[in-house]
GROMACS .gro file of C-alpha atoms in nm:
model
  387
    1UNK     CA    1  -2.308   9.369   1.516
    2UNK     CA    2  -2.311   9.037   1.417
    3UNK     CA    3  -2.370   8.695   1.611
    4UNK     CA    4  -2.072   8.511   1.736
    5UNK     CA    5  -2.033   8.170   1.571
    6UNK     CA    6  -2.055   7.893   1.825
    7UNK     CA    7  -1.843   7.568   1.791
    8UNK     CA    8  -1.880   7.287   1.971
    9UNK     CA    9  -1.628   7.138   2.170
   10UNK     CA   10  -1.601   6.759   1.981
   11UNK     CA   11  -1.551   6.992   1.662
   12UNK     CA   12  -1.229   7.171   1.717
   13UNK     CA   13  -1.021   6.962   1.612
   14UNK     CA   14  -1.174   6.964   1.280
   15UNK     CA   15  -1.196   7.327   1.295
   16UNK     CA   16  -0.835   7.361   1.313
   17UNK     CA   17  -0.822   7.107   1.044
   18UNK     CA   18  -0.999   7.319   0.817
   19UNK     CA   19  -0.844   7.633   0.915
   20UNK     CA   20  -0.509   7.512   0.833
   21UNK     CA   21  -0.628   7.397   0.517
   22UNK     CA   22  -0.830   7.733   0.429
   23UNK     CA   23  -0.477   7.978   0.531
   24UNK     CA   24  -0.683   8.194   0.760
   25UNK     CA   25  -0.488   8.362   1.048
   26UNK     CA   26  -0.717   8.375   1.324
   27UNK     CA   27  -0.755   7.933   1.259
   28UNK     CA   28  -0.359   7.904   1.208
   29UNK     CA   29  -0.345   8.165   1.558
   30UNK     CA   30  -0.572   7.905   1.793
   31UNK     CA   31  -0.440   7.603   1.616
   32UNK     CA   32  -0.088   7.713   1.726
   33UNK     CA   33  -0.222   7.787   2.073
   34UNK     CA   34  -0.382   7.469   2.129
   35UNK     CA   35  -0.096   7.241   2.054
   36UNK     CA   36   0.151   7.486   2.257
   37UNK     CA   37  -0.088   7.469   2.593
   38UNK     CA   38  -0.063   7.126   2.750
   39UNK     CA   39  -0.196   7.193   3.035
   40UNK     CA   40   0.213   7.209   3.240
   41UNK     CA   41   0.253   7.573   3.124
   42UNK     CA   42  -0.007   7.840   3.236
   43UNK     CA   43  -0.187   7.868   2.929
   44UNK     CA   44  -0.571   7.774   2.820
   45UNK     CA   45  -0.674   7.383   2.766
   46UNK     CA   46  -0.786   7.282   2.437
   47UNK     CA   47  -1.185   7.316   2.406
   48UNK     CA   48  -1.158   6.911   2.256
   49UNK     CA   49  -1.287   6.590   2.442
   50UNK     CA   50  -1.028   6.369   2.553
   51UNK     CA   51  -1.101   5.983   2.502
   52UNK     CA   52  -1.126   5.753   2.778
   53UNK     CA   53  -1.017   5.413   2.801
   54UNK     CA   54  -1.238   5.116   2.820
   55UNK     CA   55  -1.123   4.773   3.026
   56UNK     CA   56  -0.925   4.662   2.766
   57UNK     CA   57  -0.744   4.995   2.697
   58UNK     CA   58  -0.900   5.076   2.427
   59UNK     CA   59  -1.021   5.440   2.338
   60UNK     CA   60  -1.363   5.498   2.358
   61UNK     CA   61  -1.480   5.793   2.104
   62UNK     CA   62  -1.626   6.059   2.237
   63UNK     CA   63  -1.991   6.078   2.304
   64UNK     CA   64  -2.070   6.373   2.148
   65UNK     CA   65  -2.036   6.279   1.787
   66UNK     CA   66  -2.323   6.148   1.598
   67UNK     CA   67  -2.190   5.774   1.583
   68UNK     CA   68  -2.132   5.739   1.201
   69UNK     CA   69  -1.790   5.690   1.264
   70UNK     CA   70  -1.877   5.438   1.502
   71UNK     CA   71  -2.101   5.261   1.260
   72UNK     CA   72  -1.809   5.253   0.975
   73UNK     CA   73  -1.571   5.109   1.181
   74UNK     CA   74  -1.835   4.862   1.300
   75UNK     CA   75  -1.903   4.783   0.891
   76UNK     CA   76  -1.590   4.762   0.826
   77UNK     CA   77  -1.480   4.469   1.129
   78UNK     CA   78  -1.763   4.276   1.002
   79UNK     CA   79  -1.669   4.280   0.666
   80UNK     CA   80  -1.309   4.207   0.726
   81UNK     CA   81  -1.396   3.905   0.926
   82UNK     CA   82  -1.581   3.777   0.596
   83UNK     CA   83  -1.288   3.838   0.412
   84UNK     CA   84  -1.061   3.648   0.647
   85UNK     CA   85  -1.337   3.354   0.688
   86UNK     CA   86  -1.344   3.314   0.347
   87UNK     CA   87  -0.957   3.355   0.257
   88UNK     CA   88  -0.902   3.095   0.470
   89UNK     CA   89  -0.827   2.702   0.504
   90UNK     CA   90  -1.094   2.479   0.326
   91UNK     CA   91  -1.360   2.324   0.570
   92UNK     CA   92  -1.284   1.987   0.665
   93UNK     CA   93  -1.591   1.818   0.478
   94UNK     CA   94  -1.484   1.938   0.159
   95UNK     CA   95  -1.471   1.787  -0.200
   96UNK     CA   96  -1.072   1.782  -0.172
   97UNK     CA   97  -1.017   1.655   0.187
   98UNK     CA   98  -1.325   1.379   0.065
   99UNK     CA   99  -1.150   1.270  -0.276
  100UNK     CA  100  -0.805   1.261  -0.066
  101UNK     CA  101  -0.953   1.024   0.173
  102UNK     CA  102  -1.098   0.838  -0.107
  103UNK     CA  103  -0.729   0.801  -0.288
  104UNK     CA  104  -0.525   0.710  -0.022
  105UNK     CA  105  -0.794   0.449   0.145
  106UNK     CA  106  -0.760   0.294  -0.202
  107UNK     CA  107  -0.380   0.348  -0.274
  108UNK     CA  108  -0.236   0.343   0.048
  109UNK     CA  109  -0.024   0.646   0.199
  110UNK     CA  110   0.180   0.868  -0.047
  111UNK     CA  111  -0.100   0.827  -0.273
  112UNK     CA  112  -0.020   1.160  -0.486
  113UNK     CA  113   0.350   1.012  -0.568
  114UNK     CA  114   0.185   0.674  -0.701
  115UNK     CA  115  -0.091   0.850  -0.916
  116UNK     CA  116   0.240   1.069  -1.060
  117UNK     CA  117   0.413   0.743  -1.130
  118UNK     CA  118   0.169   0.591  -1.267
  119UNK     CA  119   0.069   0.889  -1.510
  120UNK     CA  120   0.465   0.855  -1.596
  121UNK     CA  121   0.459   0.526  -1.673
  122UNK     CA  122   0.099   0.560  -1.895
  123UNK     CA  123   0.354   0.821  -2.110
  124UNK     CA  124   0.604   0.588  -2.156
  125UNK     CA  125   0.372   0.294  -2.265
  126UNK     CA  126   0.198   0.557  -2.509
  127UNK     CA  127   0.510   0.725  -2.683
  128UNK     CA  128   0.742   0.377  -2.655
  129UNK     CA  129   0.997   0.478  -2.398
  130UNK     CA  130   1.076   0.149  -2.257
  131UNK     CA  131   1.264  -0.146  -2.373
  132UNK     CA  132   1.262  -0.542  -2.404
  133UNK     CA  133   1.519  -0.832  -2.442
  134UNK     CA  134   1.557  -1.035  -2.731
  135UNK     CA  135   1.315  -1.286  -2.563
  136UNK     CA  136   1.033  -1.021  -2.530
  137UNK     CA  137   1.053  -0.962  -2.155
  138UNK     CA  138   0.932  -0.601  -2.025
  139UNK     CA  139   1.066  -0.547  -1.664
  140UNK     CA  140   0.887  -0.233  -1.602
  141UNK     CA  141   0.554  -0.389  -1.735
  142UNK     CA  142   0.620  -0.730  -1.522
  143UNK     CA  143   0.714  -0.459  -1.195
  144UNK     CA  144   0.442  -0.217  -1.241
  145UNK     CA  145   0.115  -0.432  -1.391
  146UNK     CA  146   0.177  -0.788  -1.366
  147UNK     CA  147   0.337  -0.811  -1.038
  148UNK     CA  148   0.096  -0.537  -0.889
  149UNK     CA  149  -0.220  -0.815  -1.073
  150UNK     CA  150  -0.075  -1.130  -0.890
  151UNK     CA  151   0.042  -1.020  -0.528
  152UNK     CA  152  -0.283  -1.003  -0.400
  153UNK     CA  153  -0.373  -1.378  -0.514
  154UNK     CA  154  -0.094  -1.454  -0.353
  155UNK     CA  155  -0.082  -1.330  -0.045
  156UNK     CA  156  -0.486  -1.278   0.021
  157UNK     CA  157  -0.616  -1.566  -0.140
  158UNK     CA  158  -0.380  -1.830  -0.177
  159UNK     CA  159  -0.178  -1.691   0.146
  160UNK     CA  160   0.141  -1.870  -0.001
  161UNK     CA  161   0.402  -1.949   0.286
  162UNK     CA  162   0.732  -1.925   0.084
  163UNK     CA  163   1.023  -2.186   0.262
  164UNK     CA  164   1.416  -2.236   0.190
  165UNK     CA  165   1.450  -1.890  -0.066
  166UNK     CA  166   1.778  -1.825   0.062
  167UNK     CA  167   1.877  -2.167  -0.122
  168UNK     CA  168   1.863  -1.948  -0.433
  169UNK     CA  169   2.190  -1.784  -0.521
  170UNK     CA  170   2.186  -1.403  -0.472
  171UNK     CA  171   2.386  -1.362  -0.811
  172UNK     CA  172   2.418  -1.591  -1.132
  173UNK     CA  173   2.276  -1.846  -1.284
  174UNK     CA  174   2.034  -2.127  -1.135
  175UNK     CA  175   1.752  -2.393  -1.236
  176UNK     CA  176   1.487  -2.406  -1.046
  177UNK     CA  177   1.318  -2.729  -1.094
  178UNK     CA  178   0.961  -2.753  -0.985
  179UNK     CA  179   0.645  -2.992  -0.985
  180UNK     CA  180   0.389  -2.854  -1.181
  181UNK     CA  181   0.005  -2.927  -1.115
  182UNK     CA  182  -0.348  -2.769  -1.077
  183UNK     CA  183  -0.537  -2.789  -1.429
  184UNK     CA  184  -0.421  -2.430  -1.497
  185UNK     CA  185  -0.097  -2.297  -1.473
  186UNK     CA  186  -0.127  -2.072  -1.201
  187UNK     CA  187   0.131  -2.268  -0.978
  188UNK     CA  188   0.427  -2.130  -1.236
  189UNK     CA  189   0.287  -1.750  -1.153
  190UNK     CA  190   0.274  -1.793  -0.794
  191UNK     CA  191   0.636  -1.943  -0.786
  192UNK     CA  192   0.727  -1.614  -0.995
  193UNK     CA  193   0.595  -1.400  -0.734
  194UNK     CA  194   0.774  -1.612  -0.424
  195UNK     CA  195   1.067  -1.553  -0.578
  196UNK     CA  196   1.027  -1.183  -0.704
  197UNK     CA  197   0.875  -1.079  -0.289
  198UNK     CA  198   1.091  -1.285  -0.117
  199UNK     CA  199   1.431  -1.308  -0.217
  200UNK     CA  200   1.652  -1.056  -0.042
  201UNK     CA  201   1.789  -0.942  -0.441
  202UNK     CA  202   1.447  -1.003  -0.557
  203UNK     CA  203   1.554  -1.191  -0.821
  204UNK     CA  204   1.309  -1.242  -1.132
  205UNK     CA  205   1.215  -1.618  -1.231
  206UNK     CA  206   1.228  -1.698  -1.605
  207UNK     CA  207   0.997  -1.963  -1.678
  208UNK     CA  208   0.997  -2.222  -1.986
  209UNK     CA  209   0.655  -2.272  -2.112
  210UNK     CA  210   0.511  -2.487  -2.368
  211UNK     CA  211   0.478  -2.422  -2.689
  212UNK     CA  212   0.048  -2.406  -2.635
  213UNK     CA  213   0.155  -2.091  -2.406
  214UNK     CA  214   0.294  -1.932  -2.708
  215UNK     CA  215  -0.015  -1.969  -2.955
  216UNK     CA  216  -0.275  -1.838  -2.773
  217UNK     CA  217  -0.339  -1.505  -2.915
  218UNK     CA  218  -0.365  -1.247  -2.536
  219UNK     CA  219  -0.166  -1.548  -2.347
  220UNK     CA  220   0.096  -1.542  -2.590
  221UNK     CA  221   0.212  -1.169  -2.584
  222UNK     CA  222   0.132  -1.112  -2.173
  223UNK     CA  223   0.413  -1.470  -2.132
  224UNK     CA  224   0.655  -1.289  -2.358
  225UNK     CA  225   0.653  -0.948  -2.114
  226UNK     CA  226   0.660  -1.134  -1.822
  227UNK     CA  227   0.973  -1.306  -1.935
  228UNK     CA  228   0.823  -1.686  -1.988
  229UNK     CA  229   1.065  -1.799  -2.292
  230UNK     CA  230   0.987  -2.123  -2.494
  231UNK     CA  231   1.100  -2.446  -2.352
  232UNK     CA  232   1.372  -2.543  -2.545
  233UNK     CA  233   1.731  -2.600  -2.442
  234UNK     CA  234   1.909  -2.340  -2.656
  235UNK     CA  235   1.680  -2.056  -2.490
  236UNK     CA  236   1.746  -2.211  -2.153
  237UNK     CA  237   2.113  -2.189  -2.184
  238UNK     CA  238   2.133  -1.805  -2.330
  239UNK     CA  239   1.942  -1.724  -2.045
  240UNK     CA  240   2.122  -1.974  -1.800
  241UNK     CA  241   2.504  -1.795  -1.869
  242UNK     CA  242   2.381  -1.436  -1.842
  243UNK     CA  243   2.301  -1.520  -1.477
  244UNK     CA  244   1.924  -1.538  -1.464
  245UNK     CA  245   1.739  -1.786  -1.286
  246UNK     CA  246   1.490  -2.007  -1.500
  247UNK     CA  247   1.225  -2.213  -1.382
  248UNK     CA  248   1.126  -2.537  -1.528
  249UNK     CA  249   0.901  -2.820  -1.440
  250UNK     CA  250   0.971  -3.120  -1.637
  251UNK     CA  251   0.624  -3.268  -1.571
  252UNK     CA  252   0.460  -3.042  -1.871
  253UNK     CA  253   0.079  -3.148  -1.956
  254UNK     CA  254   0.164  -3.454  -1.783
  255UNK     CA  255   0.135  -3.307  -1.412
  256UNK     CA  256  -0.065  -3.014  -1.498
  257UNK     CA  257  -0.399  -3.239  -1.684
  258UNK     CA  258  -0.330  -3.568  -1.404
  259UNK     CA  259  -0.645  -3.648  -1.253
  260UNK     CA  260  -0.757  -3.536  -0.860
  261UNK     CA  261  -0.707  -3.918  -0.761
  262UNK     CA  262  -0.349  -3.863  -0.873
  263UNK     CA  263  -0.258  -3.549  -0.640
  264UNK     CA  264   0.110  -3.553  -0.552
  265UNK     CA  265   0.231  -3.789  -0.754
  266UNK     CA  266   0.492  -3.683  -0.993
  267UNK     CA  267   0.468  -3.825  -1.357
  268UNK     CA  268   0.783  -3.882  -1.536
  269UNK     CA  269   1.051  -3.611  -1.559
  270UNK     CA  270   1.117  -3.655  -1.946
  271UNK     CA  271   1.440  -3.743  -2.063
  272UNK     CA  272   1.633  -3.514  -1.835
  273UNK     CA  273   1.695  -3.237  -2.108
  274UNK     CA  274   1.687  -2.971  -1.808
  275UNK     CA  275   2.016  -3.110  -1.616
  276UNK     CA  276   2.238  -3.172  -1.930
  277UNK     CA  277   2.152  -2.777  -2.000
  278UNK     CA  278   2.285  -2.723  -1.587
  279UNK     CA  279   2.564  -2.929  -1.644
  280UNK     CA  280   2.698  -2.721  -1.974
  281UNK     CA  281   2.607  -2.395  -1.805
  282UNK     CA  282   2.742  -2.505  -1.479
  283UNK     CA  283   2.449  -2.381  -1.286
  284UNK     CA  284   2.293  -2.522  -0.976
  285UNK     CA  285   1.953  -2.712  -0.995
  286UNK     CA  286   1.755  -2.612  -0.726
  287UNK     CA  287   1.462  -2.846  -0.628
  288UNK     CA  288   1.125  -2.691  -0.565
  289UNK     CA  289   0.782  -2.793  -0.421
  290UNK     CA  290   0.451  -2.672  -0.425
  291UNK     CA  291   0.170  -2.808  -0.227
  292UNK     CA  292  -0.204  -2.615  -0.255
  293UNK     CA  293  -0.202  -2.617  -0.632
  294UNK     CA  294  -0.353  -2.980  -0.693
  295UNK     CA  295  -0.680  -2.872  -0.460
  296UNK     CA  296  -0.754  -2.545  -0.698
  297UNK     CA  297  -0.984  -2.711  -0.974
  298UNK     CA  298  -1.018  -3.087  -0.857
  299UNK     CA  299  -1.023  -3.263  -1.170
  300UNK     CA  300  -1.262  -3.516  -1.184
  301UNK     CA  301  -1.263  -3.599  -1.514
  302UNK     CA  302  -1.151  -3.550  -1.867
  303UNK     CA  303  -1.336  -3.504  -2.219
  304UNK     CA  304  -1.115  -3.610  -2.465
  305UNK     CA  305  -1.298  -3.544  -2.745
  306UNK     CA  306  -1.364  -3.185  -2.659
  307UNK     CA  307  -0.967  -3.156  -2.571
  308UNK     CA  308  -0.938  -3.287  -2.966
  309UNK     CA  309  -1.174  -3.053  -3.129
  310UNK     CA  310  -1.060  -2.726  -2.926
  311UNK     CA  311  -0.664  -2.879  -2.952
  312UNK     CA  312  -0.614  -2.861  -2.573
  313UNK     CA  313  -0.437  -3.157  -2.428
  314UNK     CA  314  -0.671  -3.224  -2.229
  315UNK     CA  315  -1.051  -3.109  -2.128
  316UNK     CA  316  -1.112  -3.061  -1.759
  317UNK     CA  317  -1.447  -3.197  -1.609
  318UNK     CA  318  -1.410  -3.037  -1.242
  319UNK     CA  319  -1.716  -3.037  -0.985
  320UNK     CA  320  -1.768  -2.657  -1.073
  321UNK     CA  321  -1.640  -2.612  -1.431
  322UNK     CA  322  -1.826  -2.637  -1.671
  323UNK     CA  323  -2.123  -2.672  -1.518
  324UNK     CA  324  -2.186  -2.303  -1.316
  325UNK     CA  325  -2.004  -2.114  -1.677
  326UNK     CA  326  -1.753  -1.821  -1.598
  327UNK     CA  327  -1.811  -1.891  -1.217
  328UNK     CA  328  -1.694  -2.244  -1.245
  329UNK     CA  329  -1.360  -2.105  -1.349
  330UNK     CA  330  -1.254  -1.910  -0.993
  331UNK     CA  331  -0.994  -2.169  -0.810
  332UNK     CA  332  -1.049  -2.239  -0.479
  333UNK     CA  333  -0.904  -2.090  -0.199
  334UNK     CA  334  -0.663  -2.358  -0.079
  335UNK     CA  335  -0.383  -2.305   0.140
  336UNK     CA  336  -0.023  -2.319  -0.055
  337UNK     CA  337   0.337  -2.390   0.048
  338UNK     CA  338   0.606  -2.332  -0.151
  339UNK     CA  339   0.944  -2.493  -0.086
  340UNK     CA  340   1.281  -2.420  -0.212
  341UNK     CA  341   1.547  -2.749  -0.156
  342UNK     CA  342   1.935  -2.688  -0.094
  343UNK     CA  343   2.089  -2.622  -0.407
  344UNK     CA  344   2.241  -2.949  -0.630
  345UNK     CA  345   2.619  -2.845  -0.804
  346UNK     CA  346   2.715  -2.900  -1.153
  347UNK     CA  347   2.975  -2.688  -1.165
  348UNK     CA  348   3.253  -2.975  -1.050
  349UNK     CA  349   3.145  -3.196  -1.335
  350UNK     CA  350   3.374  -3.200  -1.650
  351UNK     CA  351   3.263  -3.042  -1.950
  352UNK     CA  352   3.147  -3.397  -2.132
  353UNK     CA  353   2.937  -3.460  -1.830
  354UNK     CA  354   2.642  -3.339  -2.029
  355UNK     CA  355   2.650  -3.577  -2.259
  356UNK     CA  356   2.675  -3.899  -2.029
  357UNK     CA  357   2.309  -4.052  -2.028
  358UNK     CA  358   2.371  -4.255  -1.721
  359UNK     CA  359   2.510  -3.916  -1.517
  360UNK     CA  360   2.204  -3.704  -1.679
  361UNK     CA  361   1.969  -3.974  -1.566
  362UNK     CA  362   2.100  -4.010  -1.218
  363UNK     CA  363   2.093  -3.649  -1.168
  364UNK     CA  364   1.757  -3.623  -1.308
  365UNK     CA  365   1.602  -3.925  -1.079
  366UNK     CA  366   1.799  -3.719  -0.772
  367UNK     CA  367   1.579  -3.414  -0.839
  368UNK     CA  368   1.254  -3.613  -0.903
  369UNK     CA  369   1.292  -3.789  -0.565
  370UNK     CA  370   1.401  -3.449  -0.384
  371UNK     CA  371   1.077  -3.295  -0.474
  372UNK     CA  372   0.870  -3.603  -0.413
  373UNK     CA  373   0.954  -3.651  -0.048
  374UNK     CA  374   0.915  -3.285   0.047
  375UNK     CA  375   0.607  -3.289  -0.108
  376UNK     CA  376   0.495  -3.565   0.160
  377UNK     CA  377   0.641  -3.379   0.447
  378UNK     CA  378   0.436  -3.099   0.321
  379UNK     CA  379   0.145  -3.259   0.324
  380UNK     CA  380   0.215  -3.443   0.631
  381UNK     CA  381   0.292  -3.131   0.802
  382UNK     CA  382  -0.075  -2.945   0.669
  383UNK     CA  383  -0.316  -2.896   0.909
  384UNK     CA  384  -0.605  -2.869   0.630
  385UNK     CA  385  -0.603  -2.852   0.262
  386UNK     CA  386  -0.757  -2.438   0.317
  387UNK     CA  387  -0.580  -2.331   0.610
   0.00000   0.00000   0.00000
């Protein structure tokens, strides 16, 4: 006779596994039997362990087995919470969140929309997809580079305080006539940018330069984007009746080469060339001062014979130039003010008004004085020539 088979009690359930899967009647016959009792009718309980619950209500397995399955499921949380640790967000010390701080402490919020402008713009400069005027201006350069290079001398280091820009029309033409000092011409580019931040239309200033603007070789090209057009009436005017507004300062070398014992004290205004070109255009003149330029490079003297050789109109002899080199070159910090007078008419003048000498000379004399006495209420009004 042979020995009865013995199967544990935590194995009957994969006994009747098997037996299903092996088609052998006596399996299929207590398989049947065990999911028909339930322990309600009067038949026999299955032989299997039934799992408790833990606090959490949670089965427990059964303590019978030999814990493998215990140890894969184990395995396989750990490893899952790997997976999930590591598909997750980047840590906060990392080489993006760093670099991201790094951008927009340099370019100020919405940093990722500047960098994609300005890798649009670096497209258009390379393949030629922009334009110019006639004159050579380049709006988008003069917006993007030029403006972006000034503003910060302007407001950080000069901290220009900008008066009376509502004086300037919102819409057509206007003169702006201005006194014009400092050595260098850096008086004309912060009167640019007054009028370019501060005018509710920010409207662009066209300057009239000299001719010496126009033959320097990196000078000459970066005037022509920035719309700075030769001083000469006939350029004055085009510009003038397609509505721009054009600043001029009648001074020229004489204002901008006077010496520091001078300061404030306009030279001649020419022959009044700039009002007979408001009068045809029918434009007003707008008077303009500027007080901090004269203090930049205090010129204390002048080498003539150097300004000869070189063709300058003058050599400066300041108390830092040229005696500490490239260093001797960086203005001073002074404190500017730039003022914008109530608007003179031309346009009730007849059409011959611009060539009556006594009407172009009173005029003229009208502006000069204008701009002189606001430039001693200026200075009357400044606490100190750097703050």
């Amino acid at each position: 006779m042979a020995d009865a088979k013995v199967i544990p009690f935590d194995e009957d359930s994969r006994a009747r596994r098997a037996g299903s899967g092996s088609g052998s009647g006596r399996s299929r016959g207590r398989g049947t039997g065990a999911r028909k009792s339930d322990g309600r009718s009067g038949g026999t309980a299955p032989l299997a362990a039934v799992p408790e619950e833990g606090a959490e209500g949670a089965p427990i397995p059964a303590q019978g087995g030999t814990g493998a399955g215990t140890e894969a499921e184990s395995g396989a949380g750990a490893s899952g919470a790997s997976a999930s640790a590591a598909s997750g967000p980047a840590a906060p010390g990392s080489a993006a969140d760093v670099l991201g701080q790094v951008a927009e402490r340099l370019l100020g919020g919405h940093w990722e929309r500047k960098v994609a402008s300005g890798l649009s713009f670096l497209r258009r400069r390379v393949t030629g997809d922009y334009e110019v005027d006639e004159f050579g201006y380049d709006a988008e350069l003069t917006e993007q580079v030029l403006m972006s290079l000034l503003r910060p001398v302007f407001d950080g280091y000069f901290r220009v305080e900008v008066k009376g820009i509502e004086n300037i029309p919102a819409e057509g033409g206007a003169l702006v006539v201005s006194n014009h000092s400092g050595t260098l011409p850096i008086d004309g580019l912060m009167t640019q940018v007054a009028v370019h931040d501060h005018h509710p239309a920010g409207r662009h200033l066209r300057l009239l330069a000299a001719d010496l603007v126009f033959m320097l070789p990196v000078v000459n090209e970066l005037a022509r984007k920035a719309g700075h057009t030769l001083a000469c009436a006939e350029d004055a005017e085009t510009l003038l009746e397609r509505g721009e507004v054009v600043g001029v300062m009648p001074e020229g070398f004489k204002g901008l080469g006077k010496p520091f014992s001078e300061r404030y004290k306009l030279q001649r205004f020419g022959r009044g060339g700039f009002v007979a070109t408001a009068l045809k255009t029918k434009v007003p003149i707008i008077p303009c001062s500027v007080v901090g330029a004269e203090e930049i490079y205090p010129m204390v003297g002048n080498s003539r014979t150097l300004a000869r050789v070189l063709g300058f109109p003058y050599f400066p002899l300041t108390p830092t130039f040229p005696w500490l080199g490239p260093l001797g070159l960086v203005p001073l910090p002074t404190k500017w003010t730039i003022q914008f007078g109530e608007p003179i008419p031309t346009d009730a003048y007849p059409p011959e008004a611009a060539e009556d000498p006594m009407l172009v000379f009173n005029l003229t004399d009208q502006v000069r004085e204008t701009i002189q006495h606001t430039l001693y209420k200026l200075l009357v009004d400044r606490r100190s020539v750097f703050f």
